[in-house]
Amino acid sequence: MGRESKKKLEIRQLYKRRIFSFICERKETSRQEIAYALRISMPTVLQNVRELCESGYVQEVGQYESTGGRKATIITSCPDAKLSLGIDITKNYVDLLLVDLAGAIKEVKHVEMPFAREESYYKKLGELAKNILKGHKNLEDRLHGVGISVPGIVDEEKMIITYSHALGFRNLHCSVLSQYIPWPAYFINDANAAIMAELHYIDNDSTMAYLSLSNSVGGAVIINGELYKGINQRSCEFGHMRLIPHGKECYCGQLGCLDAYCSALVLSEACGGPLDGFFQKLNKGDPELKKVWETYLKNLAVAVINLRMAFDCDIMLGGYVGGYIEPYLPELRIMVGNLDTFGENGVSFLKACKCKQKASAFGAALQPINDFINHF
Ligand SMILES: [Zn+2]
């Protein structure tokens, strides 16, 4: 192929990718809106939408109400055209979640399965993936990949999980973990996956910091829709920000880390049972747990204001505790407001996560989908 025609083909592919990406993002749209929003000529839009319809990735689903002229046809992506499986690996269990191109959840599975750096564990992981996909037709063509979320630091260039305290290892090659999963695997840190899940519900160009309050504390930051990963892929280890100098011992060996004060374990251990039990007893007025919760919120408020001072953007609370935080936000906002140096906007920057459960599995599942759309 000559240079000239290769360039033309690249430009045509670029137009097609932009149009397809726009249709997926908007959920529903029209040819006119595509042409206007992307500043692409109507004949180019018509041709690309026709090709996308023919290949089964896009469909016409009806017509918009007329605003005077000809009625515009409603176009959507065909969500079932591609599927993706998300797997969240944790210390004690595995969550699996199957999503379609539009991010709709098709199937969910939770399996108690303690992590072990052993062949039998990797094999079981492969079996779980294959089992959840049974019963979905034409899977070979439709499953774009498997997103795997891990509680550890993922070096995406070398494809190595360099460190996971929760799983108790250093330097595990990703291909070892996914060796029995017969589809392309995309690895992502669990907090990064959770913030990607949130991004699905809001503006793709958002900037925000996500504080993950699970059995360990972590986080992620998105700047204009892009994850900030840090030079060593260790950005946003908020759990090891020093909250109280010479304070309680953290699992990392240092003293006074935020994790020692704001992990979900602080709450579940106080009630001697699962986190849900903590909030049930708290709501029934248990005086001891009320004290624990007040102290927890006080410490959390300091962490929130520190993040706000550092990033000057929305701060979102997620992870296990984030799923329960909504009713307590007004109280927490007052506490944060009292610490706010600028304090002019009533702490509206503090938000609860929208994805309350299985956020990391969902965010992981979105990785192959995003890859498919970006390389269309
Ligand atoms: Zn620490």
Short mmCIF file of C-alpha atoms in Angstrom, two decimals, residues 63-306:
data_model
loop_
_atom_site.label_atom_id
_atom_site.label_comp_id
_atom_site.label_asym_id
_atom_site.label_seq_id
_atom_site.Cartn_x
_atom_site.Cartn_y
_atom_site.Cartn_z
CA GLN A 63 -36.70 8.53 16.21
CA TYR A 64 -36.44 11.71 18.26
CA GLU A 65 -39.51 13.95 18.49
CA SER A 66 -39.51 16.40 15.59
CA THR A 67 -38.39 19.94 16.39
CA GLY A 68 -39.80 21.22 13.12
CA GLY A 69 -37.69 19.56 10.44
CA ARG A 70 -37.16 15.91 9.62
CA LYS A 71 -37.15 13.59 12.62
CA ALA A 72 -33.65 12.47 13.60
CA THR A 73 -32.97 8.76 14.02
CA ILE A 74 -31.78 7.62 17.45
CA ILE A 75 -28.51 5.70 17.31
CA THR A 76 -27.02 3.61 20.11
CA SER A 77 -24.16 1.19 20.41
CA CYS A 78 -25.11 -2.52 20.39
CA PRO A 79 -24.16 -3.31 23.97
CA ASP A 80 -24.05 -7.07 23.45
CA ALA A 81 -21.53 -6.79 20.63
CA LYS A 82 -18.69 -7.03 23.13
CA LEU A 83 -18.42 -8.37 26.67
CA SER A 84 -15.76 -8.04 29.29
CA LEU A 85 -15.12 -9.91 32.51
CA GLY A 86 -13.83 -8.12 35.61
CA ILE A 87 -12.15 -10.06 38.41
CA ASP A 88 -11.30 -8.50 41.75
CA ILE A 89 -8.74 -10.54 43.67
CA THR A 90 -8.63 -9.90 47.41
CA LYS A 91 -7.04 -11.62 50.37
CA ASN A 92 -10.12 -13.71 51.22
CA TYR A 93 -12.43 -13.70 48.21
CA VAL A 94 -12.79 -13.18 44.48
CA ASP A 95 -15.52 -11.11 42.81
CA LEU A 96 -16.37 -11.70 39.17
CA LEU A 97 -18.51 -9.40 37.10
CA LEU A 98 -19.50 -9.65 33.45
CA VAL A 99 -20.35 -6.40 31.66
CA ASP A 100 -21.37 -5.44 28.15
CA LEU A 101 -20.09 -2.68 25.90
CA ALA A 102 -22.32 -0.10 27.61
CA GLY A 103 -21.07 -1.16 31.05
CA ALA A 104 -24.34 -2.90 32.00
CA ILE A 105 -23.77 -5.76 34.43
CA LYS A 106 -24.81 -9.13 32.97
CA GLU A 107 -23.64 -11.45 35.74
CA VAL A 108 -22.07 -11.24 39.20
CA LYS A 109 -20.37 -13.88 41.31
CA HIS A 110 -18.75 -13.75 44.75
CA VAL A 111 -16.52 -16.63 45.79
CA GLU A 112 -14.84 -17.07 49.18
CA MET A 113 -11.36 -18.13 48.14
CA PRO A 114 -8.31 -17.13 50.22
CA PHE A 115 -5.38 -16.04 48.06
CA ALA A 116 -2.46 -18.42 47.81
CA ARG A 117 0.61 -18.06 45.62
CA GLU A 118 0.03 -21.55 44.29
CA GLU A 119 -0.73 -23.30 41.04
CA SER A 120 -4.04 -24.60 42.41
CA TYR A 121 -5.23 -21.02 43.08
CA TYR A 122 -4.37 -19.86 39.54
CA LYS A 123 -6.15 -22.92 38.14
CA LYS A 124 -9.29 -22.24 40.19
CA LEU A 125 -9.26 -18.62 39.01
CA GLY A 126 -9.25 -19.84 35.40
CA GLU A 127 -12.12 -22.24 36.12
CA LEU A 128 -14.19 -19.50 37.74
CA ALA A 129 -13.68 -17.25 34.71
CA LYS A 130 -14.64 -20.02 32.28
CA ASN A 131 -17.68 -21.03 34.36
CA ILE A 132 -19.18 -17.56 34.54
CA LEU A 133 -18.85 -17.27 30.78
CA LYS A 134 -20.61 -20.54 30.07
CA GLY A 135 -24.02 -19.98 28.55
CA HIS A 136 -23.04 -16.81 26.70
CA LYS A 137 -23.23 -17.44 22.98
CA ASN A 138 -20.46 -16.64 20.48
CA LEU A 139 -18.16 -15.78 23.30
CA GLU A 140 -15.01 -16.31 21.27
CA ASP A 141 -15.92 -13.29 19.18
CA ARG A 142 -17.57 -11.23 21.88
CA LEU A 143 -15.33 -11.40 24.94
CA HIS A 144 -12.71 -8.73 24.46
CA GLY A 145 -10.75 -9.54 27.56
CA VAL A 146 -10.57 -10.00 31.31
CA GLY A 147 -9.76 -7.08 33.62
CA ILE A 148 -8.06 -8.16 36.84
CA SER A 149 -7.95 -5.89 39.86
CA VAL A 150 -5.36 -6.60 42.55
CA PRO A 151 -4.64 -4.96 45.92
CA GLY A 152 -1.10 -4.11 44.99
CA ILE A 153 1.22 -2.01 42.89
CA VAL A 154 1.05 -2.94 39.22
CA ASP A 155 3.97 -2.12 36.95
CA GLU A 156 2.02 -2.08 33.68
CA GLU A 157 5.14 -1.83 31.49
CA LYS A 158 6.85 -4.88 32.93
CA MET A 159 3.51 -6.56 33.73
CA ILE A 160 4.64 -7.31 37.27
CA ILE A 161 2.76 -6.85 40.53
CA THR A 162 5.72 -5.41 42.39
CA TYR A 163 4.19 -5.37 45.86
CA SER A 164 1.01 -6.49 47.55
CA HIS A 165 0.83 -6.32 51.30
CA ALA A 166 -2.71 -7.70 51.34
CA LEU A 167 -1.76 -10.78 49.31
CA GLY A 168 1.63 -11.08 51.00
CA PHE A 169 4.08 -11.05 48.10
CA ARG A 170 6.56 -9.04 46.10
CA ASN A 171 7.23 -9.34 42.37
CA LEU A 172 4.72 -11.68 40.82
CA HIS A 173 4.50 -11.65 37.04
CA CYS A 174 0.94 -10.94 35.92
CA SER A 175 1.05 -13.82 33.44
CA VAL A 176 1.48 -16.27 36.35
CA LEU A 177 -1.76 -15.09 37.92
CA SER A 178 -3.69 -15.23 34.63
CA GLN A 179 -2.07 -18.39 33.16
CA TYR A 180 -5.33 -20.38 33.20
CA ILE A 181 -7.46 -17.53 31.85
CA PRO A 182 -7.58 -18.03 28.07
CA TRP A 183 -8.34 -14.41 27.15
CA PRO A 184 -6.20 -11.25 27.11
CA ALA A 185 -5.81 -10.03 30.70
CA TYR A 186 -5.60 -6.38 31.77
CA PHE A 187 -4.20 -5.81 35.26
CA ILE A 188 -5.03 -2.78 37.37
CA ASN A 189 -4.57 -1.70 40.99
CA ASP A 190 -7.83 -2.07 42.97
CA ALA A 191 -8.17 1.61 43.95
CA ASN A 192 -7.42 2.70 40.38
CA ALA A 193 -10.10 0.26 39.20
CA ALA A 194 -12.59 1.70 41.69
CA ILE A 195 -12.05 5.26 40.48
CA MET A 196 -12.42 4.08 36.86
CA ALA A 197 -15.77 2.60 37.90
CA GLU A 198 -16.85 6.01 39.24
CA LEU A 199 -15.76 7.66 36.02
CA HIS A 200 -18.33 5.54 34.22
CA TYR A 201 -21.09 7.49 35.98
CA ILE A 202 -19.71 11.01 35.59
CA ASP A 203 -18.06 13.25 33.04
CA ASN A 204 -15.13 11.44 31.41
CA ASP A 205 -12.90 14.51 31.71
CA SER A 206 -13.33 14.76 35.49
CA THR A 207 -10.61 15.58 37.96
CA MET A 208 -10.99 14.05 41.41
CA ALA A 209 -9.26 12.25 44.26
CA TYR A 210 -10.69 8.93 45.49
CA LEU A 211 -10.04 7.79 49.04
CA SER A 212 -10.64 4.06 49.31
CA LEU A 213 -11.60 2.99 52.85
CA SER A 214 -11.48 -0.79 52.74
CA ASN A 215 -9.54 -3.23 54.93
CA SER A 216 -6.59 -1.18 53.89
CA VAL A 217 -6.71 2.47 52.90
CA GLY A 218 -5.65 3.46 49.40
CA GLY A 219 -6.66 5.84 46.72
CA ALA A 220 -6.39 7.15 43.22
CA VAL A 221 -6.39 10.49 41.47
CA ILE A 222 -7.83 11.27 38.07
CA ILE A 223 -6.72 14.42 36.27
CA ASN A 224 -8.88 15.34 33.26
CA GLY A 225 -10.03 11.74 33.02
CA GLU A 226 -6.51 10.27 33.17
CA LEU A 227 -5.17 8.28 36.10
CA TYR A 228 -2.13 9.86 37.75
CA LYS A 229 0.05 6.84 38.48
CA GLY A 230 3.26 8.37 39.79
CA ILE A 231 6.86 7.76 38.71
CA ASN A 232 7.05 4.40 40.53
CA GLN A 233 3.36 3.50 40.03
CA ARG A 234 2.90 4.24 43.73
CA SER A 235 0.90 7.44 43.63
CA CYS A 236 -1.98 8.02 46.02
CA GLU A 237 -0.94 5.56 48.72
CA PHE A 238 -3.09 7.72 50.97
CA GLY A 239 -3.16 5.02 53.63
CA HIS A 240 0.47 5.80 54.44
CA MET A 241 0.11 9.56 54.72
CA ARG A 242 1.16 10.42 58.26
CA LEU A 243 -1.94 11.37 60.23
CA ILE A 244 -0.49 11.39 63.76
CA PRO A 245 3.30 11.61 64.28
CA HIS A 246 4.51 8.67 66.42
CA GLY A 247 0.92 7.38 66.51
CA LYS A 248 -0.49 3.86 66.16
CA GLU A 249 1.56 1.28 64.30
CA CYS A 250 0.58 0.72 60.69
CA TYR A 251 0.92 -2.66 58.97
CA CYS A 252 3.71 -1.07 56.88
CA GLY A 253 5.83 -0.78 60.03
CA GLN A 254 5.65 3.02 60.29
CA LEU A 255 3.84 4.87 63.06
CA GLY A 256 0.75 7.06 62.71
CA CYS A 257 -0.28 6.25 59.11
CA LEU A 258 -3.86 7.04 58.09
CA ASP A 259 -4.45 3.32 57.53
CA ALA A 260 -4.11 2.61 61.25
CA TYR A 261 -6.99 5.02 61.94
CA CYS A 262 -9.31 4.85 58.94
CA SER A 263 -9.25 1.33 57.53
CA ALA A 264 -12.57 -0.50 57.62
CA LEU A 265 -10.93 -2.94 60.04
CA VAL A 266 -10.94 -0.25 62.74
CA LEU A 267 -14.74 -0.41 62.63
CA SER A 268 -15.31 -4.12 62.06
CA GLU A 269 -12.84 -5.04 64.82
CA ALA A 270 -14.58 -2.62 67.21
CA CYS A 271 -17.85 -4.51 66.80
CA GLY A 272 -16.24 -7.93 66.52
CA GLY A 273 -17.93 -8.80 63.26
CA PRO A 274 -18.48 -7.69 59.69
CA LEU A 275 -18.67 -4.02 58.75
CA ASP A 276 -22.40 -4.24 58.08
CA GLY A 277 -22.86 -5.26 61.72
CA PHE A 278 -20.97 -2.16 62.85
CA PHE A 279 -23.36 0.17 61.04
CA GLN A 280 -26.43 -1.78 62.18
CA LYS A 281 -25.37 -1.49 65.83
CA LEU A 282 -24.36 2.15 65.34
CA ASN A 283 -27.81 2.95 63.97
CA LYS A 284 -29.40 1.25 66.98
CA GLY A 285 -27.48 3.69 69.19
CA ASP A 286 -24.68 1.51 70.61
CA PRO A 287 -22.79 4.04 72.80
CA GLU A 288 -19.35 2.38 72.48
CA LEU A 289 -19.54 2.17 68.70
CA LYS A 290 -20.78 5.76 68.59
CA LYS A 291 -17.53 6.83 70.23
CA VAL A 292 -15.50 4.73 67.80
CA TRP A 293 -17.38 6.26 64.87
CA GLU A 294 -16.91 9.84 66.12
CA THR A 295 -13.16 9.30 66.42
CA TYR A 296 -13.11 7.64 63.01
CA LEU A 297 -14.91 10.60 61.42
CA LYS A 298 -12.59 13.10 63.14
CA ASN A 299 -9.55 11.34 61.68
CA LEU A 300 -11.23 10.97 58.32
CA ALA A 301 -11.99 14.71 58.24
CA VAL A 302 -8.27 15.47 58.63
CA ALA A 303 -7.43 13.10 55.77
CA VAL A 304 -10.10 14.68 53.56
CA ILE A 305 -8.94 18.24 54.15
CA ASN A 306 -5.32 17.23 53.51
#
